[in-house]
XYZ file of N, CA and C in Angstrom:
411
model
N 123.215 142.329 78.130
C 122.821 143.350 79.237
C 122.995 143.155 80.518
N 123.548 144.034 81.666
C 123.191 143.314 82.367
C 122.351 144.416 83.885
N 122.317 143.454 84.862
C 121.331 144.672 86.532
C 122.528 144.634 87.070
N 121.716 145.883 87.525
C 122.098 146.479 88.875
C 120.967 146.595 90.016
N 121.649 146.363 91.672
C 120.527 146.899 91.682
C 121.205 148.721 92.582
N 120.161 149.988 92.454
C 120.129 150.754 93.699
C 119.618 150.787 94.672
N 119.701 151.518 95.362
C 118.759 152.240 96.886
C 119.288 153.677 96.893
N 117.871 154.462 97.040
C 117.988 155.899 96.869
C 117.535 155.757 98.447
N 118.398 155.917 99.599
C 118.532 156.201 100.783
C 117.883 157.680 101.568
N 117.591 156.683 103.154
C 116.639 157.809 103.417
C 116.817 159.410 103.732
N 118.049 159.184 103.730
C 119.032 161.286 103.976
C 118.520 161.632 102.246
N 118.668 160.831 101.138
C 117.968 161.380 99.611
C 116.828 161.582 99.283
N 115.603 159.995 99.781
C 114.725 160.304 99.485
C 113.895 161.509 100.877
N 113.691 161.700 102.143
C 114.066 162.803 102.573
C 114.131 164.142 102.123
N 115.519 164.414 101.161
C 115.509 165.973 100.852
C 115.074 165.910 98.813
N 113.728 164.405 99.184
C 112.795 165.272 97.543
C 113.647 165.402 96.686
N 114.715 164.260 96.195
C 115.595 164.548 95.104
C 115.773 163.113 94.801
N 114.305 161.710 94.876
C 114.139 160.966 93.522
C 114.500 161.369 92.447
N 113.268 161.968 92.049
C 113.583 162.129 90.180
C 114.767 162.585 89.851
N 115.231 163.471 90.310
C 116.972 163.941 89.876
C 118.035 162.840 90.192
N 117.971 161.699 90.481
C 118.995 160.880 90.694
C 118.176 159.602 90.138
N 116.765 159.458 89.867
C 116.535 158.318 88.599
C 116.885 158.602 87.253
N 116.784 160.442 87.227
C 116.546 161.129 86.002
C 118.849 160.467 85.765
N 119.742 160.217 86.482
C 120.642 160.744 86.020
C 120.859 159.139 86.190
N 119.708 158.417 86.121
C 120.189 156.525 86.522
C 119.986 156.595 84.324
N 118.534 157.448 83.950
C 118.374 156.713 82.373
C 118.396 157.665 81.491
N 119.140 158.802 82.133
C 119.740 159.198 80.968
C 121.555 158.979 80.902
N 121.723 158.560 81.604
C 122.824 157.549 81.252
C 122.659 156.223 80.084
N 121.481 155.853 79.873
C 121.521 154.675 79.143
C 120.954 153.481 80.683
N 120.334 154.162 81.601
C 120.108 152.710 82.625
C 118.287 153.125 82.592
N 118.407 151.656 83.037
C 117.223 151.630 82.626
C 116.127 149.975 83.729
N 115.016 151.510 84.656
C 114.740 150.696 85.624
C 113.465 149.424 84.918
N 114.051 148.297 85.215
C 113.767 147.078 84.788
C 112.945 146.864 86.961
N 113.112 147.543 87.429
C 111.846 147.074 88.612
C 112.073 148.250 89.468
N 111.220 148.494 90.645
C 111.588 149.556 91.296
C 109.983 149.812 92.656
N 110.510 149.941 93.824
C 109.229 150.225 94.516
C 109.801 151.012 96.480
N 109.169 151.767 96.433
C 109.694 152.508 98.050
C 108.979 151.647 98.755
N 110.268 151.480 99.641
C 109.528 150.953 101.543
C 110.225 151.174 102.297
N 109.549 150.654 103.580
C 110.541 150.887 104.867
C 111.065 149.685 105.064
N 112.044 149.720 105.592
C 113.179 148.879 105.996
C 112.920 148.112 107.245
N 112.812 147.320 107.594
C 112.646 146.929 109.176
C 113.904 146.833 109.651
N 114.627 146.300 111.109
C 115.754 145.744 111.437
C 116.460 144.984 111.059
N 114.574 143.660 111.119
C 115.458 142.403 110.492
C 115.543 142.807 108.981
N 115.633 143.200 108.048
C 115.670 142.924 106.511
C 117.029 143.903 106.018
N 116.811 145.261 106.995
C 118.042 145.462 106.911
C 119.612 145.014 107.165
N 119.500 144.601 108.629
C 120.154 143.657 109.275
C 120.083 142.378 108.172
N 119.689 141.881 107.543
C 120.020 140.628 106.736
C 120.743 141.144 105.341
N 120.586 142.199 105.197
C 120.519 142.629 103.440
C 121.717 143.237 103.648
N 122.968 143.763 104.918
C 124.266 144.226 105.052
C 124.931 143.753 106.113
N 123.970 142.530 105.462
C 124.871 141.251 106.592
C 126.459 140.843 107.018
N 126.829 141.892 105.034
C 127.979 141.316 104.867
C 128.919 142.044 106.145
N 128.928 143.075 106.660
C 129.135 143.904 107.580
C 128.720 143.675 108.897
N 128.625 142.826 109.161
C 127.955 142.505 110.130
C 129.300 142.915 111.657
N 130.398 142.600 111.221
C 130.914 142.480 111.970
C 132.245 143.687 112.270
N 132.036 145.078 111.113
C 132.486 146.116 111.203
C 131.487 147.204 112.155
N 132.708 148.093 112.813
C 132.335 148.418 114.247
C 130.651 149.423 112.662
N 130.313 149.874 111.409
C 129.476 150.884 111.425
C 127.881 149.486 111.035
N 128.341 149.101 111.636
C 126.771 147.855 111.534
C 125.725 147.980 111.199
N 125.596 148.622 113.337
C 124.611 149.760 113.821
C 124.399 151.013 113.395
N 125.026 151.783 113.180
C 124.171 152.846 112.718
C 124.246 152.828 111.176
N 124.571 151.672 110.371
C 124.464 151.600 108.949
C 123.406 151.113 109.304
N 122.758 150.144 109.734
C 121.234 149.443 110.269
C 120.699 150.534 110.640
N 121.007 151.288 111.030
C 119.439 152.717 112.303
C 119.654 153.619 110.706
N 120.508 154.074 110.182
C 120.182 155.092 109.659
C 119.466 153.911 108.163
N 119.404 152.805 107.820
C 119.052 152.468 106.781
C 117.099 152.587 107.095
N 117.082 152.263 107.994
C 115.707 152.228 108.677
C 114.890 153.449 109.271
N 115.999 154.248 109.024
C 115.211 155.719 109.689
C 114.324 156.493 108.209
N 113.888 156.338 107.621
C 112.933 156.625 106.689
C 112.813 155.693 105.752
N 111.445 155.512 104.791
C 111.539 154.638 103.149
C 113.300 155.091 102.283
N 113.343 153.934 102.124
C 114.212 154.015 100.224
C 113.551 153.761 99.222
N 114.359 153.200 98.197
C 113.412 153.280 96.589
C 114.536 152.488 96.244
N 114.301 151.510 96.126
C 115.371 149.772 95.771
C 114.972 150.121 93.993
N 116.220 149.882 93.292
C 115.735 149.269 91.667
C 116.622 148.042 91.183
N 115.758 148.449 90.548
C 116.934 146.980 89.728
C 116.955 148.078 88.152
N 118.303 148.044 87.931
C 118.990 148.698 87.189
C 119.790 148.037 85.662
N 118.861 148.071 84.396
C 119.418 147.021 83.684
C 119.491 148.040 82.006
N 121.092 147.552 81.988
C 122.166 148.519 80.763
C 123.807 148.219 80.256
N 123.691 148.398 79.274
C 125.489 147.977 78.926
C 126.568 148.168 80.021
N 127.144 147.493 81.116
C 127.501 147.721 81.212
C 127.283 147.910 83.131
N 125.903 147.873 83.437
C 125.468 148.471 84.079
C 125.646 148.869 85.715
N 126.992 147.630 86.044
C 127.486 147.802 87.538
C 128.474 148.576 88.076
N 129.517 149.517 86.361
C 130.051 150.151 86.498
C 129.694 151.071 86.027
N 128.692 151.609 85.455
C 127.855 152.547 85.416
C 127.684 153.376 86.158
N 126.336 152.282 86.722
C 126.091 152.783 88.101
C 126.963 153.462 89.166
N 127.818 152.691 89.339
C 129.396 153.282 90.333
C 129.601 154.196 89.845
N 129.368 154.507 89.042
C 130.586 155.959 88.471
C 129.512 157.178 88.457
N 127.999 156.975 88.013
C 127.304 157.831 88.909
C 126.819 158.569 89.906
N 127.184 157.174 90.572
C 126.836 157.499 92.273
C 128.209 158.603 92.690
N 129.363 157.894 92.195
C 130.247 159.085 92.936
C 131.360 157.692 94.103
N 131.758 158.424 94.670
C 132.681 158.263 95.937
C 132.055 157.849 97.019
N 132.421 156.937 98.071
C 131.605 156.718 98.855
C 131.516 157.589 99.760
N 132.742 159.086 99.877
C 132.053 158.921 101.392
C 132.258 160.958 99.849
N 131.444 161.689 100.110
C 130.946 162.965 98.802
C 131.866 163.970 98.821
N 132.965 164.102 99.606
C 133.925 165.165 99.661
C 134.717 164.566 98.909
N 134.883 164.093 98.860
C 135.959 162.992 97.847
C 135.660 162.250 96.243
N 133.939 162.358 95.886
C 133.270 161.990 95.354
C 133.865 163.272 93.820
N 133.918 162.634 92.658
C 133.478 163.636 91.945
C 132.653 165.115 91.329
N 132.848 166.090 90.695
C 131.812 167.131 90.453
C 130.565 166.218 89.873
N 129.089 166.603 89.585
C 128.357 166.476 89.002
C 127.481 164.615 89.528
N 128.693 164.150 90.077
C 128.490 162.562 90.740
C 127.213 162.834 92.028
N 126.558 161.594 91.939
C 125.080 161.453 92.137
C 125.645 161.935 93.783
N 126.324 161.351 94.742
C 127.075 161.382 95.375
C 127.512 162.989 96.419
N 128.402 163.627 95.182
C 128.640 164.975 94.928
C 127.574 166.136 95.080
N 126.454 165.774 94.342
C 125.639 166.537 94.316
C 124.759 166.650 95.451
N 124.130 165.282 96.253
C 123.281 165.433 96.857
C 123.862 164.287 98.582
N 124.351 163.868 98.017
C 124.800 163.502 100.145
C 125.399 164.507 100.980
N 125.425 163.569 102.293
C 125.856 164.425 103.563
C 127.012 164.513 103.529
N 126.580 163.344 104.172
C 128.390 162.251 104.701
C 128.685 160.996 103.844
N 130.169 160.728 104.240
C 129.935 159.170 104.611
C 129.363 158.363 104.762
N 128.032 158.647 105.793
C 127.445 157.070 106.664
C 126.238 158.279 105.448
N 125.576 159.255 105.283
C 124.295 159.591 105.112
C 125.057 160.306 103.620
N 124.766 159.410 102.753
C 125.730 158.905 101.141
C 124.484 159.028 99.743
N 123.559 159.567 100.745
C 121.841 159.379 99.347
C 122.131 158.257 99.339
N 123.131 157.443 98.398
C 122.250 156.014 97.148
C 123.401 154.647 97.644
N 122.692 153.727 97.328
C 123.584 152.307 97.455
C 123.553 152.011 96.340
N 124.878 150.973 95.835
C 124.494 150.612 94.653
C 125.846 149.227 93.981
N 125.234 148.168 93.574
C 126.162 146.485 93.871
C 127.288 147.107 93.199
N 128.390 146.093 93.929
C 130.052 146.732 93.550
C 129.781 145.868 92.645
N 129.523 144.068 92.431
C 130.149 143.310 91.404
C 128.932 143.177 90.945
N 129.020 142.072 89.908
C 127.739 141.103 88.966
C 127.310 140.246 89.647
N 127.735 139.762 91.027
C 127.173 138.272 91.838
C 127.164 139.387 92.973
N 127.356 140.025 93.335
C 126.524 140.681 94.118
C 125.516 141.755 93.893
N 124.970 142.281 92.476
C 123.988 142.789 91.655
C 123.342 141.579 91.809
N 123.385 140.639 91.616
C 122.768 138.767 91.420
C 121.445 139.253 92.496
N 122.498 138.847 93.523
C 121.680 138.697 94.836
C 121.057 139.716 95.376
N 121.722 141.303 95.621
C 120.871 142.293 96.355
C 119.595 141.891 95.174
N 119.302 142.124 93.540
C 118.225 142.035 93.686
C 117.012 141.289 93.613
N 117.537 139.873 93.854
C 116.805 138.547 93.812
C 116.445 138.833 95.703
N 117.564 139.384 96.252
C 116.434 140.000 97.616
C 115.407 140.657 98.215
N 114.956 141.429 96.750
C 113.928 143.117 96.843
C 113.370 142.303 95.644
N 113.222 141.687 94.756
C 112.615 141.302 93.664
C 112.226 139.891 93.481
N 110.867 139.331 93.251
C 110.757 138.405 92.877
C 110.875 138.584 91.011
N 110.752 137.187 90.478
C 110.868 137.100 88.954
C 109.659 137.890 88.645
N 109.038 138.014 88.441
C 107.684 138.793 88.124
C 107.400 140.357 88.086
N 108.290 140.882 89.153
C 108.271 142.648 89.049
C 109.608 142.855 87.837
N 110.463 141.921 88.203
C 111.490 142.517 86.912
C 110.872 142.561 85.316
N 110.598 143.783 85.518
C 110.036 144.160 83.727
C 111.164 144.447 83.120
């Protein structure tokens, strides 16, 4: 069983589609091992996206991720990292396949509804960033 991190971003939270997105995960064999709704501050968002610190979009990304509440989840299941990435769809919702989360709920490449870990190593780091061992059930 793999674990991966998913974040429902501020744009999707604001649209009121948290339940619809969670249903996509659960209907496709991913179990929620941990979940919480939080409001990221600049420091926390900056630390989480530190890997992008040198990229030109870093400031806008941090600003967007702190613009409203997010829902962070540790998802568990067979091939969870890849399954989550398939369910999310391409980063740019215009390129995402029909029926994916981003095709259905995202506004733009920047406001793209969800984040998902891109590897097992990053999933482990990202889950530990948001959850203690005691919170993962």
